[in-house]
Backbone as ProteinMPNN parsed JSONL, in Angstrom:
{"seq_chain_A": "LEMEGQGATADPQLQHFIEIESQKQRFQQLVHQMTEVCWEKCMDKPGPKLDSRTEMCFVNCVERFIDTSQFILNRLEQTQKSKGSFSETMLD", "coords_chain_A": {"N_chain_A": [[-203.764, -51.603, 83.02], [-202.264, -53.897, 83.59], [-200.823, -53.055, 85.794], [-202.793, -52.836, 87.743], [-203.469, -55.527, 88.117], [-201.038, -56.498, 89.115], [-200.906, -55.031, 91.459], [-203.054, -56.074, 92.884], [-202.198, -58.697, 93.361], [-200.115, -58.167, 94.997], [-201.178, -57.362, 97.362], [-201.782, -58.795, 100.256], [-203.946, -58.733, 102.059], [-206.16, -58.112, 100.478], [-206.148, -60.322, 98.764], [-206.697, -62.335, 100.633], [-209.253, -61.542, 101.468], [-210.686, -61.851, 99.05], [-210.386, -64.592, 98.683], [-211.817, -65.591, 100.913], [-214.378, -64.589, 100.346], [-214.88, -65.985, 97.983], [-214.954, -68.591, 98.971], [-217.221, -68.376, 100.586], [-219.149, -67.961, 98.603], [-218.967, -70.397, 97.166], [-219.815, -72.131, 99.176], [-222.458, -71.236, 99.572], [-223.538, -71.888, 97.079], [-223.324, -74.656, 97.19], [-225.053, -75.249, 99.345], [-227.447, -74.365, 98.229], [-227.688, -76.136, 96.063], [-227.807, -78.576, 97.448], [-230.163, -78.219, 98.914], [-232.026, -78.082, 96.835], [-231.768, -80.665, 95.646], [-232.41, -82.388, 97.826], [-234.952, -81.468, 98.512], [-236.457, -82.111, 96.225], [-236.209, -84.88, 96.345], [-237.314, -85.63, 98.839], [-239.662, -84.223, 99.555], [-242.876, -84.807, 99.376], [-245.591, -83.814, 99.536], [-246.071, -80.559, 100.316], [-246.774, -79.27, 103.542], [-248.183, -77.99, 106.648], [-246.367, -78.84, 108.583], [-243.446, -80.994, 108.959], [-243.63, -84.503, 108.551], [-242.423, -87.354, 110.414], [-241.168, -89.217, 108.724], [-240.552, -87.735, 106.423], [-238.875, -85.849, 107.543], [-236.726, -87.487, 108.409], [-235.889, -88.349, 105.922], [-234.901, -85.95, 104.829], [-232.781, -85.458, 106.645], [-231.122, -87.725, 106.198], [-230.62, -87.365, 103.455], [-229.226, -84.916, 103.386], [-226.969, -85.609, 104.91], [-225.842, -87.651, 103.271], [-225.346, -86.145, 100.993], [-223.404, -84.356, 101.93], [-221.399, -86.211, 102.67], [-220.826, -87.297, 100.132], [-219.946, -85.024, 98.723], [-217.651, -84.405, 100.209], [-216.145, -86.728, 99.759], [-215.694, -86.512, 96.985], [-214.186, -84.136, 96.902], [-211.91, -84.983, 98.348], [-210.963, -86.988, 96.616], [-210.332, -85.446, 94.353], [-208.268, -83.876, 95.404], [-206.359, -85.891, 95.941], [-205.911, -86.793, 93.338], [-204.81, -84.489, 92.167], [-202.48, -84.251, 93.705], [-201.124, -86.636, 93.025], [-200.756, -86.224, 90.286], [-199.114, -83.994, 90.4], [-196.774, -85.036, 91.633], [-196.143, -86.89, 89.717], [-195.595, -85.281, 87.437], [-193.411, -83.932, 88.455], [-191.532, -85.989, 88.652], [-191.19, -86.545, 86.011], [-189.826, -84.327, 85.189], [-187.316, -84.603, 86.284]], "CA_chain_A": [[-204.426, -52.806, 83.461], [-201.287, -54.806, 84.189], [-200.451, -52.545, 87.116], [-203.848, -53.2, 88.677], [-203.304, -56.946, 88.39], [-199.88, -56.671, 89.987], [-201.257, -54.455, 92.758], [-203.952, -57.003, 93.569], [-201.445, -59.85, 93.844], [-199.169, -57.716, 96.01], [-201.909, -57.021, 98.578], [-202.234, -60.049, 100.876], [-205.269, -58.549, 102.671], [-207.14, -58.2, 99.402], [-206.174, -61.73, 98.344], [-207.375, -63.086, 101.694], [-210.662, -61.171, 101.38], [-211.24, -62.486, 97.843], [-210.426, -66.029, 98.959], [-212.92, -65.833, 101.848], [-215.632, -64.349, 99.62], [-215.046, -67.104, 97.047], [-215.37, -69.741, 99.775], [-218.622, -68.137, 100.961], [-219.971, -68.167, 97.41], [-219.01, -71.838, 96.9], [-220.64, -72.734, 100.222], [-223.855, -70.905, 99.281], [-223.938, -72.689, 95.918], [-223.466, -76.03, 97.666], [-226.281, -75.313, 100.141], [-228.559, -74.242, 97.284], [-227.764, -77.398, 95.317], [-228.24, -79.605, 98.386], [-231.573, -77.955, 99.203], [-232.798, -78.459, 95.647], [-231.745, -82.127, 95.506], [-233.13, -83.036, 98.929], [-236.364, -81.08, 98.431], [-237.057, -82.933, 95.171], [-236.202, -86.275, 96.758], [-238.02, -85.937, 100.089], [-240.897, -83.473, 99.804], [-243.986, -85.303, 98.557], [-246.648, -82.798, 99.52], [-245.819, -79.543, 101.356], [-247.842, -79.09, 104.524], [-247.814, -77.055, 107.728], [-245.178, -79.33, 109.295], [-242.865, -82.216, 108.399], [-243.832, -85.738, 109.308], [-241.122, -87.92, 110.81], [-240.563, -89.878, 107.57], [-239.977, -86.68, 105.572], [-237.751, -85.268, 108.286], [-235.606, -88.428, 108.329], [-235.424, -88.327, 104.536], [-234.063, -84.751, 104.705], [-231.555, -85.664, 107.427], [-230.285, -88.687, 105.467], [-230.224, -86.773, 102.185], [-228.186, -83.915, 103.659], [-225.762, -86.33, 105.331], [-225.253, -88.301, 102.087], [-224.852, -85.085, 100.117], [-222.148, -83.884, 102.532], [-220.428, -87.304, 102.522], [-220.456, -87.392, 98.722], [-219.153, -83.838, 98.387], [-216.35, -84.568, 100.861], [-215.455, -87.799, 99.041], [-215.251, -85.963, 95.696], [-213.08, -83.203, 97.177], [-210.727, -85.767, 98.715], [-210.461, -87.636, 95.391], [-209.705, -84.416, 93.527], [-206.983, -83.54, 96.03], [-205.448, -87.019, 95.704], [-205.581, -86.787, 91.915], [-203.898, -83.37, 91.923], [-201.189, -84.577, 94.326], [-200.442, -87.667, 92.238], [-200.334, -85.6, 89.035], [-197.995, -83.135, 90.743], [-195.59, -85.839, 91.836], [-195.829, -87.508, 88.431], [-194.934, -84.295, 86.567], [-192.092, -83.633, 89.027], [-190.638, -87.084, 88.289], [-190.924, -86.417, 84.575], [-188.873, -83.231, 84.994], [-185.981, -84.998, 86.773]], "C_chain_A": [[-203.45, -53.769, 84.142], [-200.916, -54.365, 85.603], [-201.517, -52.903, 88.146], [-203.714, -54.669, 89.074], [-202.149, -57.204, 89.338], [-200.179, -56.135, 91.383], [-202.118, -55.407, 93.561], [-203.176, -58.191, 94.116], [-200.476, -59.441, 94.946], [-199.86, -57.433, 97.343], [-202.476, -58.284, 99.228], [-203.614, -59.924, 101.533], [-206.371, -58.7, 101.629], [-207.263, -59.647, 98.925], [-206.946, -62.572, 99.353], [-208.878, -62.813, 101.643], [-211.338, -61.873, 100.204], [-211.383, -63.991, 98.053], [-211.614, -66.378, 99.863], [-214.262, -65.648, 101.149], [-215.916, -65.472, 98.624], [-215.52, -68.345, 97.788], [-216.834, -69.598, 100.194], [-219.543, -68.427, 99.781], [-220.088, -69.655, 97.089], [-219.91, -72.55, 97.915], [-222.124, -72.474, 99.947], [-224.374, -71.705, 98.091], [-224.188, -74.136, 96.33], [-224.763, -76.196, 98.451], [-227.501, -75.246, 99.224], [-228.774, -75.558, 96.533], [-228.308, -78.517, 96.213], [-229.726, -79.445, 98.695], [-232.453, -78.413, 98.049], [-232.903, -79.979, 95.518], [-232.611, -82.784, 96.578], [-234.612, -82.683, 98.92], [-237.081, -81.96, 97.404], [-237.205, -84.381, 95.629], [-237.191, -86.553, 97.887], [-239.406, -85.308, 100.234], [-242.005, -83.929, 98.863], [-245.051, -84.222, 98.401], [-246.388, -81.806, 100.653], [-247.04, -79.38, 102.259], [-247.371, -78.154, 105.619], [-246.607, -77.523, 108.545], [-244.707, -80.634, 108.66], [-243.283, -83.421, 109.228], [-242.464, -86.372, 109.543], [-240.416, -88.6, 109.631], [-239.865, -88.846, 106.67], [-238.761, -86.06, 106.249], [-236.523, -86.181, 108.221], [-235.028, -88.468, 106.917], [-234.491, -87.131, 104.33], [-232.73, -84.927, 105.427], [-230.6, -86.593, 106.667], [-229.761, -88.097, 104.165], [-229.078, -85.777, 102.389], [-226.884, -84.603, 104.053], [-225.079, -87.006, 104.149], [-224.67, -87.272, 101.134], [-223.5, -84.57, 100.624], [-221.063, -84.943, 102.378], [-219.908, -87.382, 101.086], [-219.571, -86.223, 98.309], [-217.743, -83.952, 98.967], [-215.519, -85.625, 100.139], [-214.884, -87.267, 97.72], [-214.087, -85.009, 95.898], [-211.797, -83.963, 97.506], [-210.118, -86.446, 97.484], [-209.757, -86.64, 94.489], [-208.34, -84.026, 94.079], [-205.957, -84.643, 95.772], [-204.986, -87.038, 94.249], [-204.577, -85.682, 91.605], [-202.517, -83.665, 92.499], [-200.431, -85.601, 93.486], [-199.987, -87.113, 90.893], [-199.116, -84.717, 89.274], [-196.712, -83.936, 90.913], [-195.18, -86.526, 90.535], [-195.087, -86.513, 87.52], [-193.556, -83.907, 87.119], [-191.091, -84.731, 88.637], [-190.251, -86.984, 86.82], [-189.87, -85.336, 84.32], [-187.463, -83.623, 85.395], [-185.128, -85.677, 85.721]], "O_chain_A": [[-203.783, -54.381, 85.156], [-200.721, -55.192, 86.494], [-201.195, -53.235, 89.286], [-203.835, -55.006, 90.251], [-202.255, -58.023, 90.251], [-199.752, -56.72, 92.378], [-201.945, -55.539, 94.773], [-203.46, -58.654, 95.22], [-200.06, -60.28, 95.745], [-199.182, -57.279, 98.358], [-203.518, -58.788, 98.809], [-204.372, -60.894, 101.564], [-207.391, -59.341, 101.879], [-208.372, -60.137, 98.709], [-207.752, -63.421, 98.974], [-209.684, -63.736, 101.758], [-212.43, -62.424, 100.346], [-212.381, -64.589, 97.65], [-212.33, -67.346, 99.607], [-215.177, -66.451, 101.332], [-217.069, -65.865, 98.445], [-216.385, -69.071, 97.298], [-217.594, -70.566, 100.165], [-220.588, -69.059, 99.938], [-221.177, -70.134, 96.773], [-220.667, -73.454, 97.562], [-222.95, -73.378, 100.074], [-225.521, -72.151, 98.094], [-225.144, -74.764, 95.875], [-225.492, -77.168, 98.252], [-228.471, -75.98, 99.416], [-229.903, -76.027, 96.391], [-229.157, -79.304, 95.793], [-230.463, -80.431, 98.731], [-233.488, -79.047, 98.253], [-233.99, -80.517, 95.307], [-233.446, -83.635, 96.272], [-235.445, -83.513, 99.282], [-238.162, -82.486, 97.667], [-238.208, -85.031, 95.334], [-237.84, -87.6, 97.894], [-240.239, -85.829, 100.977], [-242.073, -83.503, 97.71], [-245.365, -83.781, 97.295], [-246.474, -82.172, 101.826], [-248.18, -79.356, 101.795], [-246.282, -77.587, 105.53], [-245.901, -76.704, 109.134], [-245.448, -81.293, 107.93], [-243.289, -83.368, 110.457], [-241.471, -85.968, 108.937], [-239.188, -88.561, 109.548], [-238.74, -89.058, 106.217], [-237.749, -85.785, 105.605], [-235.408, -85.707, 108.003], [-233.818, -88.605, 106.74], [-233.422, -87.268, 103.734], [-231.677, -84.587, 104.888], [-229.418, -86.287, 106.513], [-228.6, -88.3, 103.808], [-228.089, -85.796, 101.657], [-225.813, -84.222, 103.58], [-223.856, -86.943, 104.032], [-223.619, -87.5, 100.536], [-222.57, -84.374, 99.842], [-219.935, -84.626, 102.001], [-218.706, -87.514, 100.855], [-218.564, -86.411, 97.626], [-216.761, -83.634, 98.296], [-214.321, -85.437, 99.931], [-213.733, -87.541, 97.38], [-213.106, -85.059, 95.155], [-210.725, -83.627, 97.003], [-208.897, -86.474, 97.33], [-208.707, -86.944, 93.921], [-207.377, -83.866, 93.328], [-204.813, -84.356, 95.422], [-203.811, -87.271, 93.966], [-203.611, -85.901, 90.874], [-201.502, -83.371, 91.868], [-199.231, -85.452, 93.259], [-198.926, -87.5, 90.404], [-198.194, -84.688, 88.459], [-195.668, -83.549, 90.387], [-193.99, -86.719, 90.285], [-194.077, -86.862, 86.908], [-192.643, -83.592, 86.355], [-189.937, -84.436, 88.327], [-189.124, -87.299, 86.439], [-189.112, -85.418, 83.353], [-186.5, -83.037, 84.9], [-183.99, -86.056, 85.999]]}, "name": "protein", "num_of_chains": 1, "seq": "LEMEGQGATADPQLQHFIEIESQKQRFQQLVHQMTEVCWEKCMDKPGPKLDSRTEMCFVNCVERFIDTSQFILNRLEQTQKSKGSFSETMLD"}
């Protein structure tokens, strides 16, 4: 088992493939979550077509969802960077 683990880390193509597949999966989860949230928020009564109010609700909901997700990612990155520099200072 250990040899398999070492083989996987030694193969950059496999690592790249796994990374891309993980990103695809995260993206699909995000789209699913966004669809669920915006559908619940904006869809009063399903019909043959969207009225302009419902359409604008979906557009705004998706934009806010993307903005919020981006904000959270940026905050997490900042937090990780500050923790990294903090732990480096502690080691000195």
